[in-house]
């Protein structure tokens, strides 16, 4: 680390703290040459490998833009979109890799979006999974209904035993 004042390359760390929910590290440093102190913030860069082979930095805003399109006309507010993007980022960072394929970002979006709004989920999934026929939609809708049917059976059997 170079000193921003004298450009000397020998600086020592005085204090380190996690910030932004552990997503970054704030370090207080002291220059060995001029003695001045300065602060750095270090953040692990999460790169997304696109299908074209291009690598770009992960962007929560890009996640929000994509999901916002799927939610157009749906009763989903901006705060919910921001929370979804945060959950997606946490999920992909939890994998521990510095570079992830864009496909994994899409997979990380599907779960939280399904919980948020099933219609928006179906819209997003149809583009993400490249639905090509009505059968693709029918299968996805059947998959959406399946867990709800299982819960209804559990509720009925639970109420008849009591």
PDB file of C-alpha atoms in Angstrom:
ATOM      1  CA  UNK A   1       0.000   0.000   0.000  1.00  0.00           C
ATOM      2  CA  UNK A   2       1.451   3.358  -1.023  1.00  0.00           C
ATOM      3  CA  UNK A   3       1.084   6.392   1.203  1.00  0.00           C
ATOM      4  CA  UNK A   4      -1.276   8.885  -0.498  1.00  0.00           C
ATOM      5  CA  UNK A   5       0.870  11.766   0.837  1.00  0.00           C
ATOM      6  CA  UNK A   6       4.506  10.825   0.130  1.00  0.00           C
ATOM      7  CA  UNK A   7       3.985   7.753  -2.130  1.00  0.00           C
ATOM      8  CA  UNK A   8       6.271   5.640   0.081  1.00  0.00           C
ATOM      9  CA  UNK A   9       5.399   1.934  -0.171  1.00  0.00           C
ATOM     10  CA  UNK A  10       5.999   0.930   3.459  1.00  0.00           C
ATOM     11  CA  UNK A  11       2.856   1.460   5.547  1.00  0.00           C
ATOM     12  CA  UNK A  12       1.715  -0.489   8.541  1.00  0.00           C
ATOM     13  CA  UNK A  13      -1.810  -1.323   9.636  1.00  0.00           C
ATOM     14  CA  UNK A  14      -2.800   0.190  12.987  1.00  0.00           C
ATOM     15  CA  UNK A  15      -6.416  -0.976  13.180  1.00  0.00           C
ATOM     16  CA  UNK A  16      -8.789  -3.151  11.114  1.00  0.00           C
ATOM     17  CA  UNK A  17     -12.583  -3.364  11.311  1.00  0.00           C
ATOM     18  CA  UNK A  18     -15.311  -5.019   9.289  1.00  0.00           C
ATOM     19  CA  UNK A  19     -17.847  -2.635   7.789  1.00  0.00           C
ATOM     20  CA  UNK A  20     -20.952  -2.983   5.589  1.00  0.00           C
ATOM     21  CA  UNK A  21     -22.056  -6.217   7.270  1.00  0.00           C
ATOM     22  CA  UNK A  22     -18.661  -7.836   6.773  1.00  0.00           C
ATOM     23  CA  UNK A  23     -18.548  -7.078   3.043  1.00  0.00           C
ATOM     24  CA  UNK A  24     -15.598  -4.703   3.440  1.00  0.00           C
ATOM     25  CA  UNK A  25     -12.661  -4.067   5.764  1.00  0.00           C
ATOM     26  CA  UNK A  26     -11.706  -0.605   7.013  1.00  0.00           C
ATOM     27  CA  UNK A  27      -8.029  -0.264   7.853  1.00  0.00           C
ATOM     28  CA  UNK A  28      -6.294   2.605   9.614  1.00  0.00           C
ATOM     29  CA  UNK A  29      -2.693   2.845   8.360  1.00  0.00           C
ATOM     30  CA  UNK A  30       0.455   4.747   9.237  1.00  0.00           C
ATOM     31  CA  UNK A  31       3.256   5.610   6.783  1.00  0.00           C
ATOM     32  CA  UNK A  32       6.747   4.563   7.927  1.00  0.00           C
ATOM     33  CA  UNK A  33       8.387   7.430   5.991  1.00  0.00           C
ATOM     34  CA  UNK A  34       6.277  10.545   6.720  1.00  0.00           C
ATOM     35  CA  UNK A  35       4.344   9.268   9.759  1.00  0.00           C
ATOM     36  CA  UNK A  36       0.975  10.455   8.453  1.00  0.00           C
ATOM     37  CA  UNK A  37      -2.108   8.328   8.932  1.00  0.00           C
ATOM     38  CA  UNK A  38      -4.795   7.412   6.436  1.00  0.00           C
ATOM     39  CA  UNK A  39      -7.735   5.054   6.058  1.00  0.00           C
ATOM     40  CA  UNK A  40      -8.377   2.451   3.380  1.00  0.00           C
ATOM     41  CA  UNK A  41     -11.505   0.446   2.707  1.00  0.00           C
ATOM     42  CA  UNK A  42     -10.948  -2.944   1.123  1.00  0.00           C
ATOM     43  CA  UNK A  43     -13.756  -4.831  -0.518  1.00  0.00           C
ATOM     44  CA  UNK A  44     -13.610  -8.260  -2.083  1.00  0.00           C
ATOM     45  CA  UNK A  45     -14.520  -7.929  -5.737  1.00  0.00           C
ATOM     46  CA  UNK A  46     -17.090 -10.408  -6.959  1.00  0.00           C
ATOM     47  CA  UNK A  47     -16.762 -10.977 -10.701  1.00  0.00           C
ATOM     48  CA  UNK A  48     -19.485 -12.400 -12.929  1.00  0.00           C
ATOM     49  CA  UNK A  49     -18.454 -14.452 -15.945  1.00  0.00           C
ATOM     50  CA  UNK A  50     -20.924 -13.835 -18.764  1.00  0.00           C
ATOM     51  CA  UNK A  51     -21.786 -16.414 -21.448  1.00  0.00           C
ATOM     52  CA  UNK A  52     -19.853 -14.332 -23.978  1.00  0.00           C
ATOM     53  CA  UNK A  53     -16.676 -14.831 -21.919  1.00  0.00           C
ATOM     54  CA  UNK A  54     -16.604 -11.232 -20.683  1.00  0.00           C
ATOM     55  CA  UNK A  55     -16.091 -10.708 -16.952  1.00  0.00           C
ATOM     56  CA  UNK A  56     -17.749  -7.825 -15.120  1.00  0.00           C
ATOM     57  CA  UNK A  57     -18.147  -6.781 -11.507  1.00  0.00           C
ATOM     58  CA  UNK A  58     -21.300  -8.013  -9.721  1.00  0.00           C
ATOM     59  CA  UNK A  59     -23.898  -5.262  -9.508  1.00  0.00           C
ATOM     60  CA  UNK A  60     -26.899  -5.240  -7.192  1.00  0.00           C
ATOM     61  CA  UNK A  61     -28.395  -2.541  -9.386  1.00  0.00           C
ATOM     62  CA  UNK A  62     -28.257  -4.838 -12.399  1.00  0.00           C
ATOM     63  CA  UNK A  63     -30.113  -7.514 -10.402  1.00  0.00           C
ATOM     64  CA  UNK A  64     -32.744  -4.937  -9.404  1.00  0.00           C
ATOM     65  CA  UNK A  65     -33.177  -3.771 -13.029  1.00  0.00           C
ATOM     66  CA  UNK A  66     -33.712  -7.332 -14.260  1.00  0.00           C
ATOM     67  CA  UNK A  67     -36.158  -8.218 -11.518  1.00  0.00           C
ATOM     68  CA  UNK A  68     -37.966  -4.869 -11.842  1.00  0.00           C
ATOM     69  CA  UNK A  69     -38.819  -5.760 -15.446  1.00  0.00           C
ATOM     70  CA  UNK A  70     -40.321  -9.067 -14.301  1.00  0.00           C
ATOM     71  CA  UNK A  71     -42.283  -7.235 -11.588  1.00  0.00           C
ATOM     72  CA  UNK A  72     -43.708  -4.584 -13.916  1.00  0.00           C
ATOM     73  CA  UNK A  73     -47.371  -4.037 -13.069  1.00  0.00           C
ATOM     74  CA  UNK A  74     -47.106  -6.217  -9.949  1.00  0.00           C
ATOM     75  CA  UNK A  75     -47.613  -4.994  -6.346  1.00  0.00           C
ATOM     76  CA  UNK A  76     -43.874  -5.079  -5.515  1.00  0.00           C
ATOM     77  CA  UNK A  77     -42.225  -2.009  -4.003  1.00  0.00           C
ATOM     78  CA  UNK A  78     -38.675  -0.744  -4.499  1.00  0.00           C
ATOM     79  CA  UNK A  79     -37.611  -1.723  -0.971  1.00  0.00           C
ATOM     80  CA  UNK A  80     -38.547  -5.347  -1.646  1.00  0.00           C
ATOM     81  CA  UNK A  81     -36.439  -5.274  -4.827  1.00  0.00           C
ATOM     82  CA  UNK A  82     -33.452  -3.900  -2.912  1.00  0.00           C
ATOM     83  CA  UNK A  83     -33.827  -6.591  -0.246  1.00  0.00           C
ATOM     84  CA  UNK A  84     -34.024  -9.272  -2.927  1.00  0.00           C
ATOM     85  CA  UNK A  85     -30.816  -7.958  -4.548  1.00  0.00           C
ATOM     86  CA  UNK A  86     -29.106  -7.991  -1.138  1.00  0.00           C
ATOM     87  CA  UNK A  87     -30.175 -11.621  -0.565  1.00  0.00           C
ATOM     88  CA  UNK A  88     -28.909 -12.574  -4.027  1.00  0.00           C
ATOM     89  CA  UNK A  89     -25.535 -10.936  -3.375  1.00  0.00           C
ATOM     90  CA  UNK A  90     -25.217 -12.671  -0.001  1.00  0.00           C
ATOM     91  CA  UNK A  91     -26.069 -16.016  -1.597  1.00  0.00           C
ATOM     92  CA  UNK A  92     -23.488 -15.724  -4.379  1.00  0.00           C
ATOM     93  CA  UNK A  93     -20.801 -14.397  -2.008  1.00  0.00           C
ATOM     94  CA  UNK A  94     -21.480 -17.277   0.395  1.00  0.00           C
ATOM     95  CA  UNK A  95     -20.174 -19.625  -2.277  1.00  0.00           C
ATOM     96  CA  UNK A  96     -16.721 -18.216  -1.570  1.00  0.00           C
ATOM     97  CA  UNK A  97     -15.661 -17.912  -5.212  1.00  0.00           C
ATOM     98  CA  UNK A  98     -14.195 -14.664  -6.518  1.00  0.00           C
ATOM     99  CA  UNK A  99     -15.698 -15.320  -9.953  1.00  0.00           C
ATOM    100  CA  UNK A 100     -19.074 -16.897 -10.643  1.00  0.00           C
ATOM    101  CA  UNK A 101     -20.913 -17.695 -13.873  1.00  0.00           C
ATOM    102  CA  UNK A 102     -23.890 -15.459 -14.692  1.00  0.00           C
ATOM    103  CA  UNK A 103     -26.019 -18.620 -14.687  1.00  0.00           C
ATOM    104  CA  UNK A 104     -25.479 -18.934 -10.912  1.00  0.00           C
ATOM    105  CA  UNK A 105     -26.625 -15.344 -10.375  1.00  0.00           C
ATOM    106  CA  UNK A 106     -29.841 -16.206 -12.227  1.00  0.00           C
ATOM    107  CA  UNK A 107     -30.345 -19.292 -10.066  1.00  0.00           C
ATOM    108  CA  UNK A 108     -29.793 -17.187  -6.943  1.00  0.00           C
ATOM    109  CA  UNK A 109     -32.519 -14.782  -8.119  1.00  0.00           C
ATOM    110  CA  UNK A 110     -35.176 -17.446  -8.743  1.00  0.00           C
ATOM    111  CA  UNK A 111     -35.683 -18.556  -5.112  1.00  0.00           C
ATOM    112  CA  UNK A 112     -36.198 -15.129  -3.514  1.00  0.00           C
ATOM    113  CA  UNK A 113     -38.272 -13.948  -6.492  1.00  0.00           C
ATOM    114  CA  UNK A 114     -40.588 -16.955  -6.182  1.00  0.00           C
ATOM    115  CA  UNK A 115     -41.199 -16.007  -2.531  1.00  0.00           C
ATOM    116  CA  UNK A 116     -41.750 -12.351  -3.462  1.00  0.00           C
ATOM    117  CA  UNK A 117     -44.194 -12.725  -6.353  1.00  0.00           C
ATOM    118  CA  UNK A 118     -45.092 -15.892  -8.285  1.00  0.00           C
ATOM    119  CA  UNK A 119     -46.172 -14.051 -11.442  1.00  0.00           C
ATOM    120  CA  UNK A 120     -42.890 -12.105 -11.564  1.00  0.00           C
ATOM    121  CA  UNK A 121     -41.066 -15.382 -10.901  1.00  0.00           C
ATOM    122  CA  UNK A 122     -42.805 -17.015 -13.861  1.00  0.00           C
ATOM    123  CA  UNK A 123     -41.955 -14.062 -16.104  1.00  0.00           C
ATOM    124  CA  UNK A 124     -38.301 -14.094 -15.043  1.00  0.00           C
ATOM    125  CA  UNK A 125     -38.013 -17.873 -15.303  1.00  0.00           C
ATOM    126  CA  UNK A 126     -39.540 -17.856 -18.795  1.00  0.00           C
ATOM    127  CA  UNK A 127     -36.780 -15.551 -20.043  1.00  0.00           C
ATOM    128  CA  UNK A 128     -33.986 -16.991 -17.914  1.00  0.00           C
ATOM    129  CA  UNK A 129     -34.751 -20.602 -18.836  1.00  0.00           C
ATOM    130  CA  UNK A 130     -35.679 -19.708 -22.440  1.00  0.00           C
ATOM    131  CA  UNK A 131     -39.177 -21.177 -22.451  1.00  0.00           C
ATOM    132  CA  UNK A 132     -40.040 -22.142 -26.015  1.00  0.00           C
ATOM    133  CA  UNK A 133     -43.551 -23.577 -25.701  1.00  0.00           C
ATOM    134  CA  UNK A 134     -46.704 -23.442 -23.641  1.00  0.00           C
ATOM    135  CA  UNK A 135     -45.690 -26.807 -22.164  1.00  0.00           C
ATOM    136  CA  UNK A 136     -42.701 -25.100 -20.522  1.00  0.00           C
ATOM    137  CA  UNK A 137     -45.088 -22.660 -18.819  1.00  0.00           C
ATOM    138  CA  UNK A 138     -47.475 -25.449 -17.817  1.00  0.00           C
ATOM    139  CA  UNK A 139     -44.662 -27.453 -16.231  1.00  0.00           C
ATOM    140  CA  UNK A 140     -43.417 -24.414 -14.290  1.00  0.00           C
ATOM    141  CA  UNK A 141     -46.934 -23.575 -13.093  1.00  0.00           C
ATOM    142  CA  UNK A 142     -47.395 -27.194 -11.975  1.00  0.00           C
ATOM    143  CA  UNK A 143     -44.120 -26.904 -10.040  1.00  0.00           C
ATOM    144  CA  UNK A 144     -45.382 -23.686  -8.434  1.00  0.00           C
ATOM    145  CA  UNK A 145     -48.625 -25.383  -7.379  1.00  0.00           C
ATOM    146  CA  UNK A 146     -47.002 -28.548  -6.037  1.00  0.00           C
ATOM    147  CA  UNK A 147     -45.664 -27.158  -2.711  1.00  0.00           C
ATOM    148  CA  UNK A 148     -48.955 -25.330  -2.056  1.00  0.00           C
ATOM    149  CA  UNK A 149     -50.885 -28.582  -2.548  1.00  0.00           C
ATOM    150  CA  UNK A 150     -48.551 -30.385  -0.117  1.00  0.00           C
ATOM    151  CA  UNK A 151     -49.116 -27.714   2.522  1.00  0.00           C
ATOM    152  CA  UNK A 152     -52.899 -27.966   2.084  1.00  0.00           C
ATOM    153  CA  UNK A 153     -52.759 -31.748   2.661  1.00  0.00           C
ATOM    154  CA  UNK A 154     -50.703 -31.193   5.818  1.00  0.00           C
ATOM    155  CA  UNK A 155     -53.160 -28.590   7.090  1.00  0.00           C
ATOM    156  CA  UNK A 156     -56.164 -30.864   6.451  1.00  0.00           C
ATOM    157  CA  UNK A 157     -54.547 -33.864   8.122  1.00  0.00           C
ATOM    158  CA  UNK A 158     -53.423 -31.715  11.047  1.00  0.00           C
ATOM    159  CA  UNK A 159     -56.888 -30.289  11.605  1.00  0.00           C
ATOM    160  CA  UNK A 160     -58.673 -33.671  11.438  1.00  0.00           C
ATOM    161  CA  UNK A 161     -56.458 -35.190  14.158  1.00  0.00           C
ATOM    162  CA  UNK A 162     -57.160 -32.418  16.653  1.00  0.00           C
TER     163      UNK A 162
END
